[in-house]
PDB file of C-alpha atoms in Angstrom:
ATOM      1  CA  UNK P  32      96.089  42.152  45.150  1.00  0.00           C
ATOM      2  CA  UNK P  33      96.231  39.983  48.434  1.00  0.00           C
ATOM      3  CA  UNK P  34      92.707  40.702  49.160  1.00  0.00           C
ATOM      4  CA  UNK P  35      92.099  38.524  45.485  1.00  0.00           C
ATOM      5  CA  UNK P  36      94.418  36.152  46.074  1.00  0.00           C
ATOM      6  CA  UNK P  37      92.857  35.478  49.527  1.00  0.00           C
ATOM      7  CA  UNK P  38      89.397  35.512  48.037  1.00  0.00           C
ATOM      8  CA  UNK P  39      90.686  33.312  45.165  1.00  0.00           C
ATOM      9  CA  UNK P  40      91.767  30.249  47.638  1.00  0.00           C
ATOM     10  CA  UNK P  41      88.312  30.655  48.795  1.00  0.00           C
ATOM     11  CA  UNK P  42      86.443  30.029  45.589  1.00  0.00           C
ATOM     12  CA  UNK P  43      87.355  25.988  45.227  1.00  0.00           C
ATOM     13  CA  UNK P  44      86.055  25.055  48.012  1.00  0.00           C
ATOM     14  CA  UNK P  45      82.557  27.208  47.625  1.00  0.00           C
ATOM     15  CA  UNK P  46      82.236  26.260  44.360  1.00  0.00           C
ATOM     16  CA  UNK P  47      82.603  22.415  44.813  1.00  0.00           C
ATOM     17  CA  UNK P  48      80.359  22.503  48.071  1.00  0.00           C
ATOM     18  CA  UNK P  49      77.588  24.213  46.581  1.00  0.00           C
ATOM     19  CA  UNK P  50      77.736  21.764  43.257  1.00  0.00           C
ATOM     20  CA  UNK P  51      78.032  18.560  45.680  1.00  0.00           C
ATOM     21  CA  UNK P  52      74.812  20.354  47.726  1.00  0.00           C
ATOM     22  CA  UNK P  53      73.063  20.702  44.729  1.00  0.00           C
ATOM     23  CA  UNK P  54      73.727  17.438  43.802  1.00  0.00           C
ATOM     24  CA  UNK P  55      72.650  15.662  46.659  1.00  0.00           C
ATOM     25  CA  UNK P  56      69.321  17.491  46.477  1.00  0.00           C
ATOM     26  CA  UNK P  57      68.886  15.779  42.755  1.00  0.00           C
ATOM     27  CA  UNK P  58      66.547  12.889  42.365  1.00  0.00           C
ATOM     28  CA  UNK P  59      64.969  11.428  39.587  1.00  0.00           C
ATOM     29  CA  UNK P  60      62.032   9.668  41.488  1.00  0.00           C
ATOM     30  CA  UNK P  61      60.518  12.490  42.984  1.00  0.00           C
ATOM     31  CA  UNK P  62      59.743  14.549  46.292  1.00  0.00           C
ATOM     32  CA  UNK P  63      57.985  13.509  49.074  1.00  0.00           C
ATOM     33  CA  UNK P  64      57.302  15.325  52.520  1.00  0.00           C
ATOM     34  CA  UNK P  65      60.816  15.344  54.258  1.00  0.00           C
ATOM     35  CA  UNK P  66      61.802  12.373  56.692  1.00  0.00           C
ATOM     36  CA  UNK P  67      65.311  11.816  58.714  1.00  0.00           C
ATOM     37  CA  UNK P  68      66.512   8.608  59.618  1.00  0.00           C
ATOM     38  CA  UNK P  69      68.054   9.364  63.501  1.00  0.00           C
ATOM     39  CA  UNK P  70      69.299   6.119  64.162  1.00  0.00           C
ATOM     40  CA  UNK P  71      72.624   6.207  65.175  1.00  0.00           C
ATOM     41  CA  UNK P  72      73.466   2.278  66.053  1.00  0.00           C
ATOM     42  CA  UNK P  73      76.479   0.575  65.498  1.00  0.00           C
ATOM     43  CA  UNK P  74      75.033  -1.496  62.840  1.00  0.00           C
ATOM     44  CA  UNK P  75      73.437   1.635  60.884  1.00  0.00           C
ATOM     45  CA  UNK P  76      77.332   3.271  61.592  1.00  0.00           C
ATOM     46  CA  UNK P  77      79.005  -0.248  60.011  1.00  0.00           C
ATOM     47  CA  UNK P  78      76.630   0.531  57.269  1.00  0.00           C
ATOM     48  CA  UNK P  79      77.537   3.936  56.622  1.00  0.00           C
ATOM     49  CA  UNK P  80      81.003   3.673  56.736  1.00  0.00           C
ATOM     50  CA  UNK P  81      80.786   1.119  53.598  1.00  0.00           C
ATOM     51  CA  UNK P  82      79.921   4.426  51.606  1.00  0.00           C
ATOM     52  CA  UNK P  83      83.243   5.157  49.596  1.00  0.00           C
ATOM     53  CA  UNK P  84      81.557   8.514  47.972  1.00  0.00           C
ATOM     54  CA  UNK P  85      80.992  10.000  51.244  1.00  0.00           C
ATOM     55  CA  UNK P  86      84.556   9.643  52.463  1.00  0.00           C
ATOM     56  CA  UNK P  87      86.275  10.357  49.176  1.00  0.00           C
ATOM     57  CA  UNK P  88      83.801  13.662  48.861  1.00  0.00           C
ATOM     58  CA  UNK P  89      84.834  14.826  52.481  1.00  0.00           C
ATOM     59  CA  UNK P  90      88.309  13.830  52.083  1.00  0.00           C
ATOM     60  CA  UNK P  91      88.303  16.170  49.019  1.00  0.00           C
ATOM     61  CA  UNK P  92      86.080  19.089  50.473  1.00  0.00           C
ATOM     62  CA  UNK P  93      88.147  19.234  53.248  1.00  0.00           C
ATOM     63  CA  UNK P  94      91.120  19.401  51.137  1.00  0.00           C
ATOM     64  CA  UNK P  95      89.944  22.348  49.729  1.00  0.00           C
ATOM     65  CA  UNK P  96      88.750  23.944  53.006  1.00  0.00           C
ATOM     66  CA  UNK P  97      92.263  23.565  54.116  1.00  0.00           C
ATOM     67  CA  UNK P  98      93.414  25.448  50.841  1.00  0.00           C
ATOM     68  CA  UNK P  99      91.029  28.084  51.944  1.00  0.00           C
ATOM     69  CA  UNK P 100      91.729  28.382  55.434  1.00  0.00           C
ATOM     70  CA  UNK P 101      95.247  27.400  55.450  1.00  0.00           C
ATOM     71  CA  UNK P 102      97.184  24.402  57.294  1.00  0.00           C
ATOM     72  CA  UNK P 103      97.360  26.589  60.598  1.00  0.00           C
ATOM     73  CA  UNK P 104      93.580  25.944  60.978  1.00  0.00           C
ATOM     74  CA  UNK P 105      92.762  22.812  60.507  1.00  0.00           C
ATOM     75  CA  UNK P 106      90.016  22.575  62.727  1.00  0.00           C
ATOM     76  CA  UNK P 107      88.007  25.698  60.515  1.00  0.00           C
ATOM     77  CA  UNK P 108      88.464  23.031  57.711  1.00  0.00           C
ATOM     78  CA  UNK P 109      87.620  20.006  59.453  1.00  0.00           C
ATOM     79  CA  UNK P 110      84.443  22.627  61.035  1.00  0.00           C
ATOM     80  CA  UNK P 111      83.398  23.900  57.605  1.00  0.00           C
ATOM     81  CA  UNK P 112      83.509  20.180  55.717  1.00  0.00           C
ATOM     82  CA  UNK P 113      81.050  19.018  58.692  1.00  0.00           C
ATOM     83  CA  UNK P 114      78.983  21.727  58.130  1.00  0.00           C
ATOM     84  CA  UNK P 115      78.671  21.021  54.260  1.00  0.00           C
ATOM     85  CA  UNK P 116      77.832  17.088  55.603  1.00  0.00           C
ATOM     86  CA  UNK P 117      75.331  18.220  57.173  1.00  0.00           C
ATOM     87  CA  UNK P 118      74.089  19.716  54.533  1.00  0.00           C
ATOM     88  CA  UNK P 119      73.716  17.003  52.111  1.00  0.00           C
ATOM     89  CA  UNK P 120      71.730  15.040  54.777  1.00  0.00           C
ATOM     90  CA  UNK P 121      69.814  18.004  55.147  1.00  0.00           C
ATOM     91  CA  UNK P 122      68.927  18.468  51.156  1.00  0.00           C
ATOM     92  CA  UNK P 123      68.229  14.653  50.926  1.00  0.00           C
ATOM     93  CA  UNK P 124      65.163  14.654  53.617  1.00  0.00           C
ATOM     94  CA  UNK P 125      62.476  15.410  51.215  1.00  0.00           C
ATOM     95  CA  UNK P 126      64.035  13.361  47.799  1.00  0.00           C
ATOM     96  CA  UNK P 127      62.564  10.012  47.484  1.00  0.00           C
ATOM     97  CA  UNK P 128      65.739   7.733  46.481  1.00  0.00           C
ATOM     98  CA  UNK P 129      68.017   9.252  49.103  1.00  0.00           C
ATOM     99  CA  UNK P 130      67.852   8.172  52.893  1.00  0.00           C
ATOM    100  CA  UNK P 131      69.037  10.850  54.845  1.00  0.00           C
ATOM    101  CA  UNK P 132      70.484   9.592  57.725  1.00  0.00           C
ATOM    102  CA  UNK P 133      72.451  10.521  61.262  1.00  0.00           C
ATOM    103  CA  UNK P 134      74.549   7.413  60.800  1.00  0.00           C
ATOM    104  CA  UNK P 135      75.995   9.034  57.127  1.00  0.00           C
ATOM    105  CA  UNK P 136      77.665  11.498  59.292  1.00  0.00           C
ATOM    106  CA  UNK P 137      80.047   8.512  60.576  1.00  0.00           C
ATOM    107  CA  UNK P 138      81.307   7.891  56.999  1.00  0.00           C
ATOM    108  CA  UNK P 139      82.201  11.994  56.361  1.00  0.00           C
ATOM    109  CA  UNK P 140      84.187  11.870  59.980  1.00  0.00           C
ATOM    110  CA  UNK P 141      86.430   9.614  58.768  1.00  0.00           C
ATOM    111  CA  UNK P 142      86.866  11.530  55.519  1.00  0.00           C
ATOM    112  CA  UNK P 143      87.807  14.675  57.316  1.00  0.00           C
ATOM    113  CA  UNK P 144      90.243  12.883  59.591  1.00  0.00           C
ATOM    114  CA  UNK P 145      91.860  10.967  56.707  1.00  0.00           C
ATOM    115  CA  UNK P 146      92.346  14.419  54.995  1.00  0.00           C
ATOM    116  CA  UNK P 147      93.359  16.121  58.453  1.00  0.00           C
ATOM    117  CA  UNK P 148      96.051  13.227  58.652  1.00  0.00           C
ATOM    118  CA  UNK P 149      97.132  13.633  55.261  1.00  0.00           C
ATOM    119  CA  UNK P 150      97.139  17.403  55.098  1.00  0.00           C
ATOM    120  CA  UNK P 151      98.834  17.040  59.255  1.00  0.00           C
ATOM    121  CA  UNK P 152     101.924  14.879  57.585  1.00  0.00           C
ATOM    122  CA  UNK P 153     102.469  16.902  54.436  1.00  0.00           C
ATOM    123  CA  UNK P 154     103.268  19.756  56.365  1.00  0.00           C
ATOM    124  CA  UNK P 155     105.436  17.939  59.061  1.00  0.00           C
ATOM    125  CA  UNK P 156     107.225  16.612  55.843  1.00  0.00           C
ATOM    126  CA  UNK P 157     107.793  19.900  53.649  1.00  0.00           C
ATOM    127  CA  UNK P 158     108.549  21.656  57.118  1.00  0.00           C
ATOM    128  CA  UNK P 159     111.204  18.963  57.808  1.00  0.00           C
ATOM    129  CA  UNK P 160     112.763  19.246  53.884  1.00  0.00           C
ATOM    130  CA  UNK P 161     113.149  22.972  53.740  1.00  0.00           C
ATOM    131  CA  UNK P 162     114.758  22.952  57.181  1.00  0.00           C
ATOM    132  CA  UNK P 163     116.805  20.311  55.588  1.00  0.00           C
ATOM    133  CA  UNK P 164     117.445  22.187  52.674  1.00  0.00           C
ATOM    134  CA  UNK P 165     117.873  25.663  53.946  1.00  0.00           C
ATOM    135  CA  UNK P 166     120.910  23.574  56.588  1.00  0.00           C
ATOM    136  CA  UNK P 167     122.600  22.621  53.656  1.00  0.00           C
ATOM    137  CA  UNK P 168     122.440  26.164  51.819  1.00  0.00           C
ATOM    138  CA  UNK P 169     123.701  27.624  55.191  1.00  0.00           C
ATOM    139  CA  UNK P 170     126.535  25.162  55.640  1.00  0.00           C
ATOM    140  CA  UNK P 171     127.853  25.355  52.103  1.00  0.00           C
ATOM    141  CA  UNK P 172     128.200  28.837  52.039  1.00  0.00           C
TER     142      UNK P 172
END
């Protein structure tokens, strides 16, 4: 039964990389032979980092890699959400309508370390109220 359990905290965040892969691989104008944009300037970074999607995708990916890995690893999640990143730049090279770049990495960093921040605090905070909580059971006993 824990072996299911485990694998089941495991299937959210496979299923919703794989979709948002798939997705990013989706064009309606076409293919063309595959191209990558390296530039990696601070004005193709500003750029990037005015693309909501890829920070609110990360943010939730990562989310879900923590579910999978659990809070004590963090850095699996934050590992595994990059690695899905990559991917979608990777998918995009050969649709035409997508511009795969280096710089749309910037964008996903900041996603995962939003989520890492979130998912860092959340556990400082629950920690903190059952330690609260389980001092107040003790003492009124």
């Amino acid at each position: 039964m824990r072996n299911i359990l485990a694998a089941a905290r495991w299937l959210p965040f496979i299923v919703i990389s794989i979709a948002s892969l798939w997705a990013s691989a989706q064009t309606t104008q076409g293919y063309r032979d595959p191209i990558f944009d390296w530039d990696i300037s601070w004005p193709a970074i500003a750029n990037a980092l005015t693309k909501m999607p890829h920070i609110v995708s990360t943010l939730m990916i990562f989310l879900l890699a923590t579910l999978a890995v659990g809070v004590g690893r963090l850095w699996l999640a934050a590992l595994l959400t990059f690695v899905v990143a990559i991917g979608w730049e990777i998918v995009q090279m050969p649709t035409i309508g997508n511009n795969p770049r280096l710089a749309d990495l910037a964008p996903d960093l900041v996603g995962i370390g939003i989520g890492w921040v979130i998912v860092a605090v959340g556990t400082i905070l629950w920690r903190r109220f059952r330690l609260a909580s389980y001092r107040q059971n003790a003492g009124g006993a």
